[in-house]
Coordinates of C-alpha atoms and ligand atoms in Angstrom, one line a residue:
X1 CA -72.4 -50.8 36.8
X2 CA -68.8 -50.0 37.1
X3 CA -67.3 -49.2 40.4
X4 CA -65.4 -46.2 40.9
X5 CA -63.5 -45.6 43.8
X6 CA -61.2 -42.5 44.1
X7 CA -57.4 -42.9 46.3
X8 CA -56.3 -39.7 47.3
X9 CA -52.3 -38.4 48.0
X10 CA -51.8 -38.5 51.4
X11 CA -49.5 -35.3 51.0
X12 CA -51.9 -32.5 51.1
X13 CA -51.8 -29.3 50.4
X14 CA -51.4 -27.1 54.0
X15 CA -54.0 -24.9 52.5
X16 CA -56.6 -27.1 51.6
X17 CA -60.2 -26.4 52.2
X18 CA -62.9 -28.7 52.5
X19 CA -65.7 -28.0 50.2
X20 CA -69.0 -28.9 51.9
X21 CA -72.5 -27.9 50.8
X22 CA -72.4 -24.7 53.0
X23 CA -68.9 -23.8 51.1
X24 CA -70.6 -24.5 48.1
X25 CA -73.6 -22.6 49.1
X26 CA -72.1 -19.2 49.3
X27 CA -71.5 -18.9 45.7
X28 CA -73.2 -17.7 42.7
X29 CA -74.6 -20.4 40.9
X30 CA -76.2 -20.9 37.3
X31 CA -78.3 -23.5 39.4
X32 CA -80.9 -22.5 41.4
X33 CA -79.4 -23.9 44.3
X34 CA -76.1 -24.4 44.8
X35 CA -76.9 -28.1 46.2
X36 CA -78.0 -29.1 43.0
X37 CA -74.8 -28.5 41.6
X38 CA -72.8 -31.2 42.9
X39 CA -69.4 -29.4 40.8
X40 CA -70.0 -26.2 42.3
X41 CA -66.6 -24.5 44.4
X42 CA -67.1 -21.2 45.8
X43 CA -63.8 -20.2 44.2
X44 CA -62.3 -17.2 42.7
X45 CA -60.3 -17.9 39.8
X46 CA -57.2 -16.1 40.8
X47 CA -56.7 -18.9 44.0
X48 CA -56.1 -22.0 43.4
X49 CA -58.3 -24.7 44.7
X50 CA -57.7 -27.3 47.3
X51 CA -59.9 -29.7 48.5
X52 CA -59.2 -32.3 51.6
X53 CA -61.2 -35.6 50.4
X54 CA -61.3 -37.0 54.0
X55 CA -63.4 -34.0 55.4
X56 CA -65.7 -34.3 53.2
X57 CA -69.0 -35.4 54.5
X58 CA -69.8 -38.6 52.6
X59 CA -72.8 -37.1 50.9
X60 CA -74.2 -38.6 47.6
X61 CA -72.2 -36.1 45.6
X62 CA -68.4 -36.3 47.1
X63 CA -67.8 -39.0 44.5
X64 CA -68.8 -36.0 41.9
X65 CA -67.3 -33.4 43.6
X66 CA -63.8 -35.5 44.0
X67 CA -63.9 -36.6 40.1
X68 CA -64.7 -33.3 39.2
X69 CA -63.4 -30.5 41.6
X70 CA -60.5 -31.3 42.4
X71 CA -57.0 -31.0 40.5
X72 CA -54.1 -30.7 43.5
X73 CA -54.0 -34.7 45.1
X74 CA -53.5 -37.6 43.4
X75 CA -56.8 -39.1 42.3
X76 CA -57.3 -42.2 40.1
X77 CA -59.9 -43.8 39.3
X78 CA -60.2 -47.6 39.6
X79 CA -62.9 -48.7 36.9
X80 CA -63.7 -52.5 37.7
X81 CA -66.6 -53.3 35.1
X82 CA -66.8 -56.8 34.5
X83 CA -68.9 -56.6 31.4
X84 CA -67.2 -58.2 28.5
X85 CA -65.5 -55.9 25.9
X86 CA -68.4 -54.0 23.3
X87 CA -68.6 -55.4 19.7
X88 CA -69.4 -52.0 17.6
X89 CA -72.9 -52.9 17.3
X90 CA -73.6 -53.1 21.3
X91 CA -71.6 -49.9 21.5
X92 CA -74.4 -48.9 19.3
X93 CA -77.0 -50.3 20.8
X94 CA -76.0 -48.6 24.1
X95 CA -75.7 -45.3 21.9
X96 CA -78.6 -43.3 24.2
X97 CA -80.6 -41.5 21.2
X98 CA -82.0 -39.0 23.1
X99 CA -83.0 -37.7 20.0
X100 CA -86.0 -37.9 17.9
X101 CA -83.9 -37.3 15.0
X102 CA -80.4 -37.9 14.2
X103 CA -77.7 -35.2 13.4
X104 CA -78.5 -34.1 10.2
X105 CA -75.9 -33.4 7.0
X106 CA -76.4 -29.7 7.1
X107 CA -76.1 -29.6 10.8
X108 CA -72.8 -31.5 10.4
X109 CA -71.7 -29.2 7.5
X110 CA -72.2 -26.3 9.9
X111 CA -75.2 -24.8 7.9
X112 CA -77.8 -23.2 9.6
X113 CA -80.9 -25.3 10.5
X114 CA -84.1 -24.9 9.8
X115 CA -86.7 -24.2 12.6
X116 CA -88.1 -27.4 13.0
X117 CA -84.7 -29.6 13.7
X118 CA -84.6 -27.4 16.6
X119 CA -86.2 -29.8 18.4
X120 CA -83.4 -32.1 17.9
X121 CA -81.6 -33.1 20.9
X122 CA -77.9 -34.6 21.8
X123 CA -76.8 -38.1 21.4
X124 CA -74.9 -39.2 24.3
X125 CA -73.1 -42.4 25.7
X126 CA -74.5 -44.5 28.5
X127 CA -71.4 -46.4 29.4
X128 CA -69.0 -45.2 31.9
X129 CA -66.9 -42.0 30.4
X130 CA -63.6 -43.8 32.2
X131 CA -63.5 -46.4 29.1
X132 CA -62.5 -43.9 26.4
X133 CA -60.9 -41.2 28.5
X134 CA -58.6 -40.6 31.1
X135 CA -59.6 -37.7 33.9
X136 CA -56.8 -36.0 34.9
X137 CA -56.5 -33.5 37.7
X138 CA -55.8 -30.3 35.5
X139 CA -58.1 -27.4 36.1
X140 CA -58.8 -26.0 32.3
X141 CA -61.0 -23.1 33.5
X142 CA -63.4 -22.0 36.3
X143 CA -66.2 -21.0 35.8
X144 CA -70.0 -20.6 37.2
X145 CA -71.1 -24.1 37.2
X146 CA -67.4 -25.5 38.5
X147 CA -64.6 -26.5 36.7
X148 CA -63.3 -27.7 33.5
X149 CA -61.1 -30.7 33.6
X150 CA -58.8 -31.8 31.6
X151 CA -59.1 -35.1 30.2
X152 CA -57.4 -37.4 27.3
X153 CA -58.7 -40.0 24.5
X154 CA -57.7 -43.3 25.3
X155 CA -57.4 -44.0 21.7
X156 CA -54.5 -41.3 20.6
X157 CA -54.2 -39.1 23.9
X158 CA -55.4 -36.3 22.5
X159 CA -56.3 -33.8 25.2
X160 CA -59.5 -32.4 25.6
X161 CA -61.7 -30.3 28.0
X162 CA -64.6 -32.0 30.3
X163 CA -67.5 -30.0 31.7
X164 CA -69.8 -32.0 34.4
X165 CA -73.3 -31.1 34.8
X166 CA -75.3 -32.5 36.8
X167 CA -78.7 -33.6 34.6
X168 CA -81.3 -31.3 34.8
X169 CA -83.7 -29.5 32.4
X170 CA -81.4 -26.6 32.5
X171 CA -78.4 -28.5 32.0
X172 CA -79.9 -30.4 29.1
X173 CA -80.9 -27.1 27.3
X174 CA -77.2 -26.0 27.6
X175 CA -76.0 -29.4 25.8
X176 CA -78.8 -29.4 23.3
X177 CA -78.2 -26.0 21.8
X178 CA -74.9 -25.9 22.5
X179 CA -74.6 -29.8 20.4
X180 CA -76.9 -28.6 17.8
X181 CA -74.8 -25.5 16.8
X182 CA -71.2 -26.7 17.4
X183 CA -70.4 -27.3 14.2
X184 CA -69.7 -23.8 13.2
X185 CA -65.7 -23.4 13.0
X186 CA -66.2 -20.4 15.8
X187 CA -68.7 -22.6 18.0
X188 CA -66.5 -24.9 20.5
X189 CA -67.2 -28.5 19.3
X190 CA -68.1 -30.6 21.8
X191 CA -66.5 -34.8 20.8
X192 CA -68.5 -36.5 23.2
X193 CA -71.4 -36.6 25.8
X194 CA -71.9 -39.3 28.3
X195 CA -75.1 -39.7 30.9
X196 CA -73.2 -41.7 33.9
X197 CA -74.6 -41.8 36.9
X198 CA -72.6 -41.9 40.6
X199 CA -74.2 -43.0 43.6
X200 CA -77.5 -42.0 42.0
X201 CA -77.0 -38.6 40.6
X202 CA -77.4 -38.2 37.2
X203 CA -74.5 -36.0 35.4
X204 CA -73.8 -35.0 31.5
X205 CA -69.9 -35.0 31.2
X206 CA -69.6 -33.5 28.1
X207 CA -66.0 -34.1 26.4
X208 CA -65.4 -30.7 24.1
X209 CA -62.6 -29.8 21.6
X210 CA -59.5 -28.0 24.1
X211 CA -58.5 -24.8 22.5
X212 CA -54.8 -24.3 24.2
X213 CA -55.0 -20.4 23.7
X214 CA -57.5 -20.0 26.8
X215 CA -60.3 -17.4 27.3
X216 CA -59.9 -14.1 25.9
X217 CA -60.4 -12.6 29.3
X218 CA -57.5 -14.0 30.9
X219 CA -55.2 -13.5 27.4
X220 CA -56.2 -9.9 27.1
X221 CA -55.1 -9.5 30.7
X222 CA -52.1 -11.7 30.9
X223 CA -51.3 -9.0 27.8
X224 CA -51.4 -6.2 30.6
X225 CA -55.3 -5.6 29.4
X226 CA -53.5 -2.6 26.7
X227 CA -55.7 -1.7 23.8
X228 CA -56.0 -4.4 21.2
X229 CA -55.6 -2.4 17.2
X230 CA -58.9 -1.8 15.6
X231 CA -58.0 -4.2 12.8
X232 CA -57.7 -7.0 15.2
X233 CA -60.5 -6.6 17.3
X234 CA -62.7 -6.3 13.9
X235 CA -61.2 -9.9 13.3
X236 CA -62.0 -11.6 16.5
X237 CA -65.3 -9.5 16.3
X238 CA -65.7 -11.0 12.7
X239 CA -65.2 -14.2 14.1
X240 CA -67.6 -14.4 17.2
X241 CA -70.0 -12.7 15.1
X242 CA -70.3 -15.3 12.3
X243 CA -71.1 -17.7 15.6
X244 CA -73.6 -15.1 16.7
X245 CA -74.9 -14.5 13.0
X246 CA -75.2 -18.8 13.0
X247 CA -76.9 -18.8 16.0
X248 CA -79.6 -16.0 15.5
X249 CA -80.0 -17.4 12.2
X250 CA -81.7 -21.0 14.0
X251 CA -83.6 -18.4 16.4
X252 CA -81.1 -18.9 18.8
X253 CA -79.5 -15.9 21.6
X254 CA -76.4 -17.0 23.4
X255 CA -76.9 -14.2 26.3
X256 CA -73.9 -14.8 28.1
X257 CA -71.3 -13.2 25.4
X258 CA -68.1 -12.0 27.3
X259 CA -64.7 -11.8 27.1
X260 CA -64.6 -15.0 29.1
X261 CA -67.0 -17.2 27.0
X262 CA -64.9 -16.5 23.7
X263 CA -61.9 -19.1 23.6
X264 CA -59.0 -18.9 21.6
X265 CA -57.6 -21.8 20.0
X266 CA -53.9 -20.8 20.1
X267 CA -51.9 -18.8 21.9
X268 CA -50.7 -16.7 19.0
X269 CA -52.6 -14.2 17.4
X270 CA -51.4 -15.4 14.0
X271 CA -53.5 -17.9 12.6
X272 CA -56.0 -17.6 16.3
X273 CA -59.4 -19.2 16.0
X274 CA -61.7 -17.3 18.1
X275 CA -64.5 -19.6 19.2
X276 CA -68.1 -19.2 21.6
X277 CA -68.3 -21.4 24.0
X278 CA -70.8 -21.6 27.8
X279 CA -74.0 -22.1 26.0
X280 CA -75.6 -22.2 29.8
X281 CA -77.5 -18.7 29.0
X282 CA -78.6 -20.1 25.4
X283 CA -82.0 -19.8 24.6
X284 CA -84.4 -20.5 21.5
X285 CA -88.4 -19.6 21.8
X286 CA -90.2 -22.2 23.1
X287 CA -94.1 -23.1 21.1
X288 CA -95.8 -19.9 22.0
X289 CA -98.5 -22.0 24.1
X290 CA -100.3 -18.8 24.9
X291 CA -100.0 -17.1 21.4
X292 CA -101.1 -20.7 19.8
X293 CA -104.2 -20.5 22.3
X294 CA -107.5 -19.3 21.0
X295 CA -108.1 -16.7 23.4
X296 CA -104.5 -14.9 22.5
X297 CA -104.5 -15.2 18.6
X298 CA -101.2 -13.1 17.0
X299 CA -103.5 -10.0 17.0
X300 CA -104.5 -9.9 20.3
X301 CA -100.4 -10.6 21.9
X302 CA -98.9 -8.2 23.7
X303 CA -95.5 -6.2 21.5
X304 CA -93.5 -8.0 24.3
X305 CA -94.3 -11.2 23.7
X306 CA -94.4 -11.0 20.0
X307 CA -90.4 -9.0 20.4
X308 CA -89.3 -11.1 23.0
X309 CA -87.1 -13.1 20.5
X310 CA -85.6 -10.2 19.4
X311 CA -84.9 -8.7 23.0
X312 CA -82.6 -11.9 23.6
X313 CA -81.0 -12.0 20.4
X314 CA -80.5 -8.1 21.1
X315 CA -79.3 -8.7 24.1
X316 CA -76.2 -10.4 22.1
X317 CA -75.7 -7.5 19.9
X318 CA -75.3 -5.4 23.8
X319 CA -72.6 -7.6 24.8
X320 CA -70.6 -7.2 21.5
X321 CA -70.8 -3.8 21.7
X322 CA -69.3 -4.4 25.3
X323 CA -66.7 -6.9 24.4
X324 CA -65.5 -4.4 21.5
X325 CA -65.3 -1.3 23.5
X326 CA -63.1 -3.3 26.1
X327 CA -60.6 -4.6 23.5
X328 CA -60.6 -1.3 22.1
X329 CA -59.8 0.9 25.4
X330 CA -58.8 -1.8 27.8
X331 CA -61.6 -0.9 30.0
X332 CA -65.4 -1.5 30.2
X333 CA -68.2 0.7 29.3
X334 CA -70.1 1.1 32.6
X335 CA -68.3 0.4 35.8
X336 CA -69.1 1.6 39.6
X337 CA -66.9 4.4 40.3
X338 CA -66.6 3.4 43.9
X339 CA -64.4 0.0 42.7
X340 CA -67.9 -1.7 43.7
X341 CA -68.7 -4.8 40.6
X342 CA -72.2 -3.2 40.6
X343 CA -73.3 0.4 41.8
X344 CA -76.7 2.0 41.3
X345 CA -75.1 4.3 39.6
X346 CA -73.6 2.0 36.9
X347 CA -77.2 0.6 36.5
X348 CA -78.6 3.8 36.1
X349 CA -75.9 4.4 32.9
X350 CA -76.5 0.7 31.4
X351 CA -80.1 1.2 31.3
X352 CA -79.8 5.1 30.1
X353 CA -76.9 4.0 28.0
X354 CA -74.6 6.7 29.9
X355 CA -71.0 6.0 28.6
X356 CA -67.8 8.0 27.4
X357 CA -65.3 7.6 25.0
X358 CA -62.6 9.4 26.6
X359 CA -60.4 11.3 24.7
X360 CA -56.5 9.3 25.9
X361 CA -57.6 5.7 24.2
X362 CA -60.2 6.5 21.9
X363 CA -59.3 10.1 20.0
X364 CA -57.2 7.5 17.2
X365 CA -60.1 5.5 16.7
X366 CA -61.7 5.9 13.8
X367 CA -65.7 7.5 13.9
X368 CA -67.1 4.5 12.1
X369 CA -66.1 2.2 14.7
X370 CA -67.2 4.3 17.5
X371 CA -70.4 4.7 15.6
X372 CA -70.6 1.0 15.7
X373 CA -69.8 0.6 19.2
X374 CA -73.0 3.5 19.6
X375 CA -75.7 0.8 17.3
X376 CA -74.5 -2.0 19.4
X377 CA -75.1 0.1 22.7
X378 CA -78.7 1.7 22.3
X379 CA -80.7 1.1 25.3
X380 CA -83.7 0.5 23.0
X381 CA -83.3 -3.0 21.7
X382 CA -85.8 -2.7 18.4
X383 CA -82.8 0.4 17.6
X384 CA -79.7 -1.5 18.2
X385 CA -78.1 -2.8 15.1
X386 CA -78.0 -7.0 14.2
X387 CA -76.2 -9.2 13.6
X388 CA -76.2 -8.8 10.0
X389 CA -76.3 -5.5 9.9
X390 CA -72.9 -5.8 11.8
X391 CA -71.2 -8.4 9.7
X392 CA -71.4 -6.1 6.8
X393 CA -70.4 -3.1 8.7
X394 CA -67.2 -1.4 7.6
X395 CA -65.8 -2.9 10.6
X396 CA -65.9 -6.3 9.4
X397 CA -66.1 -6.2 6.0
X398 CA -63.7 -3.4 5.2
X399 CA -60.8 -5.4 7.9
X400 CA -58.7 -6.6 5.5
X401 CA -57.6 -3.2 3.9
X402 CA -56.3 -1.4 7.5
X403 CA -52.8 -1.7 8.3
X404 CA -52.9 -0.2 11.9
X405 CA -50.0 0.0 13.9
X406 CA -50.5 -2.4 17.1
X407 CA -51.5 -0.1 19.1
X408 CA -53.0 2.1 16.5
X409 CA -52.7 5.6 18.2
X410 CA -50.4 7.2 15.1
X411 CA -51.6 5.5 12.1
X412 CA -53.1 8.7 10.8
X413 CA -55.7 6.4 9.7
X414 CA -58.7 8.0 12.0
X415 CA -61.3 9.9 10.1
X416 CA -62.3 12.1 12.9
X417 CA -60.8 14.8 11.6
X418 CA -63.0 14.5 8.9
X419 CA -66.0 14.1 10.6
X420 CA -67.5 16.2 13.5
X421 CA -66.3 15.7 16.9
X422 CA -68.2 13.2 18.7
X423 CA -69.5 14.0 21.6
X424 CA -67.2 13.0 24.7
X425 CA -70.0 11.8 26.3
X426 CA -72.4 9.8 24.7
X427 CA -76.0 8.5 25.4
X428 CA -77.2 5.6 23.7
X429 CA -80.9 6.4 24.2
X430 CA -83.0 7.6 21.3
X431 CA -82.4 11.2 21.5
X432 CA -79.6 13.0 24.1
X433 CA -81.6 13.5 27.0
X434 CA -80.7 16.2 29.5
X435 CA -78.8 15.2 31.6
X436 CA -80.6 13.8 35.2
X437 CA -78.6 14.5 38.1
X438 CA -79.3 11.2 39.8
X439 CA -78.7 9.2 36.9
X440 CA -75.1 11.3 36.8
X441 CA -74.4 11.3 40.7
X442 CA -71.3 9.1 39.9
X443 CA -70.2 10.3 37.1
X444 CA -66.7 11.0 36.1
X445 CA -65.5 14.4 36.5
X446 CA -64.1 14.7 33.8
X447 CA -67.2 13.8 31.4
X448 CA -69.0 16.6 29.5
X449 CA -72.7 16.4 29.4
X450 CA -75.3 18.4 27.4
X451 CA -77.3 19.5 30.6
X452 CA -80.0 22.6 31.3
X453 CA -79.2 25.0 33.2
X454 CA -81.0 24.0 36.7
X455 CA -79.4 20.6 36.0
X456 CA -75.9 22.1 35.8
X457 CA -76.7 23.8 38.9
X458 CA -77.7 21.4 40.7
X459 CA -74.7 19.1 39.5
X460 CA -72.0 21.4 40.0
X461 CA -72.0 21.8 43.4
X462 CA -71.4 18.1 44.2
X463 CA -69.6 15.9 41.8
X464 CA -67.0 17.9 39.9
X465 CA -64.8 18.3 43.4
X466 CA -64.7 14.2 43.1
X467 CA -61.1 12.7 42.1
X468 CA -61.4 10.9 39.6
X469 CA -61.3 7.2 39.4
X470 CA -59.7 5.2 37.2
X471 CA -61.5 2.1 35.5
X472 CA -61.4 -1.1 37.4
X473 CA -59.1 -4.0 36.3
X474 CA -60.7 -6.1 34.0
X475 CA -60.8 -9.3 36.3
X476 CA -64.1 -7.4 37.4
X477 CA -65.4 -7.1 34.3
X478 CA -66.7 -10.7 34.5
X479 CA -68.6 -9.5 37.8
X480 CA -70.3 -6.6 36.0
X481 CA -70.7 -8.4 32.9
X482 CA -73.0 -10.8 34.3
X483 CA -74.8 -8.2 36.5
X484 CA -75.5 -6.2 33.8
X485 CA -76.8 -9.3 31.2
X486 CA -78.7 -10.6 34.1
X487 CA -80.7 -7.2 33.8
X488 CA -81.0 -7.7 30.2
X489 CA -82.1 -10.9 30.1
X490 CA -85.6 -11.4 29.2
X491 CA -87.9 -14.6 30.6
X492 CA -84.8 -15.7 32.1
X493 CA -85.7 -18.1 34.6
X494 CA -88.6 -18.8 36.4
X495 CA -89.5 -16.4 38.9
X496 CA -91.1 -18.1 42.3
X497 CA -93.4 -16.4 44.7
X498 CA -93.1 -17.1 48.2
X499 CA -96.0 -17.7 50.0
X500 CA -96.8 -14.9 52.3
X501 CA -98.1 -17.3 54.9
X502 CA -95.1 -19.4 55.0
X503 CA -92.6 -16.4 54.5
X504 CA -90.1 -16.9 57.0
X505 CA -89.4 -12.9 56.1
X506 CA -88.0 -10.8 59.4
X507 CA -89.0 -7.8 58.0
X508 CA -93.1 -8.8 57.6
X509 CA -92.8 -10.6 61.0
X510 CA -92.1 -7.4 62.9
X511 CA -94.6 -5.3 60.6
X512 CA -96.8 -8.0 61.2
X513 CA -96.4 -8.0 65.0
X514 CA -96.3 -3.8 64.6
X515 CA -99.8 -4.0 63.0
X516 CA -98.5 -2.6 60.1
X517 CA -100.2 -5.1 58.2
X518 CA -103.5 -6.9 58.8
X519 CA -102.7 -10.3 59.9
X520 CA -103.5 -13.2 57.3
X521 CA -106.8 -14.5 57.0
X522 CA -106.2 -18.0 57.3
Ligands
LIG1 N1 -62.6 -25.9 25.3 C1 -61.9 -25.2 26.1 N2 -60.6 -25.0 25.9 C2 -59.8 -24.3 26.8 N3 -60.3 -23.6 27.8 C3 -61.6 -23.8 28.1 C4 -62.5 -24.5 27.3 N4 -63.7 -24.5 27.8 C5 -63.7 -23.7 28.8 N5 -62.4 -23.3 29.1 C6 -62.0 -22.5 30.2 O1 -62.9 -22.7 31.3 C7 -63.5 -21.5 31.7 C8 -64.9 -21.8 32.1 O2 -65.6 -22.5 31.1 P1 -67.2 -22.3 30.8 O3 -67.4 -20.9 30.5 O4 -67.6 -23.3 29.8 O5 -67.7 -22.7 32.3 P2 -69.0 -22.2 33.0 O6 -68.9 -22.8 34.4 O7 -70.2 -22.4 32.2 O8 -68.6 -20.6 33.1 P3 -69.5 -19.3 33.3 O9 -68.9 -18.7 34.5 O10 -69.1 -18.5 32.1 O11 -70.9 -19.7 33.3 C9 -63.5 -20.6 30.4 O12 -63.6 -19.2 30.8 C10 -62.1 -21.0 29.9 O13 -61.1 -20.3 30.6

């Protein structure tokens, strides 16, 4: 085993924080606990992050954490492996074939796979990832599960991106489907995984291409967040879709499509690859034990188990929808109107599909495309429109004829005109519902809604004297975005039960000492 030992600058940042497993803890996490994700920082992405090795508590996963966290002190790595230097055949030999079946020519052609290679798995290197590449102490990206190094081939320097995992079932299903589909020219390729182990804690470090034009998130807003043209959002949604069309093809949903998740390989838009990366959220069906059982034949299975593929792979379709009505208006959808990332009232318009196109940002655009944005947006997921019926959508397919201005507000190019006025406020349900005063309670003031006449009474006397408030910034967006897919999500993660014996729960203690409830039978 090699032996890694990390030196550390002595001049520190003054700032610097210890991260510690009750730092750590306070964070949202894609694991289920944040002490299973040794890479985890309770960091916002707009700080930068410090880290004080010394007060660190000497835990198995500081090693981790210190190759992995941090990029402010000096840390090297000093491999000493005294195994003699790998003919190509050992290299080989210590290949770790996870698989039961190799990567096949179509899959490395970027064709779509048939169902069965699904089962296919990742190949991955056993030997210490320090002999082909060096770590360096550049943060790429933040995200959920920690940070994205930095790191460069020992053979040519070429710089690439490294995401640590720590191993785990759910870790391993991000690498698998994320390795089995990134051969598509808009699906991040990943160059290299390795399983290396530190101090006992098993971690994937998976080496994946670096695409120097960063997230589209942090582009779009480093642009001041202003309206993108319709004929260059219907490129990059062109682009992520023929990833999403690739991926639904194999029976696979992404779930976690956002701004953030779709990386742009330069940083002009000339030329700009847009590519999917974050597979953490990916999902394919697993064997329907339960259909496949005798006592639950096809004919017998409940309409949401038999749709629940399609509810994930809907779910994808939502999220374009989102990420086009953002690039189009520079703001989101649904958003709390009290600044909050989530509000009850913002749930109550995802899930009615309560949204506006108001009249400053989206008058110039033309019908089609808000029709478009309408498909992708119906709350009913059998309704919304897929992924192929998207890709040949006049808003992909008919691209290449506009010539909008940038900021396409006088192109004279909108059919509206043409076309009845749509509504200013729109409901992605199946029919326009009246309007329900709860569902409306923070509604915009200045949205018109097709209401009865008690419901217009009831309204008006409480939410048009409300100023009105403008949408947040988009650096929220990522907060609301993942609220709102966590919603959507369907079978997501296992759901656990406590026991109510054991429930440490404060509130059924004092009903339980209150006789509000009968005491347990033991
Ligand atoms: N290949 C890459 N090239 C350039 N930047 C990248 C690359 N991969 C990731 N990043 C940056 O790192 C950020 C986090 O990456 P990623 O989404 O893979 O991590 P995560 O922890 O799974 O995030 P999430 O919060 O979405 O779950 C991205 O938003 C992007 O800014």
């Amino acid at each position: 085993m090699p032996n890694i030992s990390i030196m550390n600058n002595q001049e520190k940042e003054v700032n610097e924080k210890p991260i510690t497993p009750e730092t750590a803890s306070s964070g949202i996490s894609m694991y289920s606990s944040a002490s299973e994700n040794p890479f985890f920082a309770n960091v916002n992405r707009s700080t930068p992050i410090f880290m004080d090795y010394e007060n660190v508590p000497d835990t198995p996963t500081t090693i981790q954490r210190n190759l992995c966290l941090d990029a402010t002190s000096n840390m090297e790595l000093d491999i000493s492996d005294d195994e003699h230097e790998e003919t190509e055949a050992e290299k080989q030999a210590r290949l770790c074939v996870c698989a039961s079946r190799q990567v096949s020519e179509s899959q490395a052609a970027g064709q779509p796979q048939p169902k069965e290679t699904l089962t296919t798995t990742f190949t991955s290197y056993t030997r210490p990832i320090t002999d082909d590449y060096k770590i360096s102490h550049e943060i790429i990206g933040v995200g959920e599960s920690g940070k994205v190094m930095a790191c460069y081939s020992k053979t040519d320097n070429t710089k690439y991106a490294l995401k640590v995992l720590r191993d785990g079932p759910k870790s391993r299903r991000e690498v698998q489907l994320h390795f089995l589909t990134c051969k598509h020219e808009n699906i991040v390729s990943i160059i290299d995984i390795y399983e290396n182990t530190f101090d006992n804690v098993k971690c994937l470090l998976v080496v994946i291409e670096f695409l120097e034009g960063g997230d589209l998130l942090t582009r779009f807003e480093n642009q001041g967040s202003k309206p993108y043209s319709e004929e260059k959002v219907g490129e990059i949604i062109k682009q992520i879709g023929s990833a999403v069309r690739y991926l639904h093809d194999m029976n696979i949903a992404h779930r976690d499509i956002k701004l953030e998740n779709i990386i742009c390989s330069s940083a002009e838009d000339e030329g700009c690859v847009y590519k999917l990366g974050d597979f953490g959220f990916a999902k394919r069906p697993e064997r329907n034990h339960l259909m496949e059982s005798p006592c639950c034949t096809p004919f017998y299975a409940p309409p949401e188990v038999l749709s629940r593929e399609r509810y994930d792979k809907s779910c994808d379709m939502w999220s374009l929808g989102v990420v086009m009505y953002i690039l189009l208006s520079g703001y989101p959808p649904f958003y709390s109107l009290h600044g909050m990332p989530f509000s009850p009232g913002m749930q109550k318009r995802i899930t009615t599909g309560l949204y506006a196109f108001p009249h400053d940002e989206w008058d110039h655009i033309k019908a089609t495309t808000k029709d478009e944005i309408r498909h992708l947006l119906l709350t009913d997921p059998s309704k919304r429109t897929t992924i192929h019926g998207l890709m040949k959508s006049y808003f992909i397919s008919g691209r290449s004829t506009l010539t909008l201005p940038s900021n396409g507000s006088d192109s004279g190019l909108s059919d509206d005109s043409e076309s009845p006025q749509p509504p200013m406020f729109f409901t992605g349900g199946d029919e326009t519902p009246d309007a329900d005063p709860d569902t409306l309670e923070d509604m915009p003031p200045t949205m018109s809604v097709k209401m009865s006449k008690r419901t217009e009474a009831t309204m008006s006397a409480r939410m048009f004297n409300r100023p009105i408030v403008k949408a947040p910034r988009l650096h929220s967006i990522q907060e609301e975005m993942n609220r709102a897919l966590d919603m959507m999500r369907l079978g997501n993660d296992t759901c656990y039960i406590k026991s109510l014996k054991t429930s440490g729960n404060n509130l059924l203690a004092r009903r339980r000492s209150n006789k509000q409830l009968a005491p347990l039978k033991a």
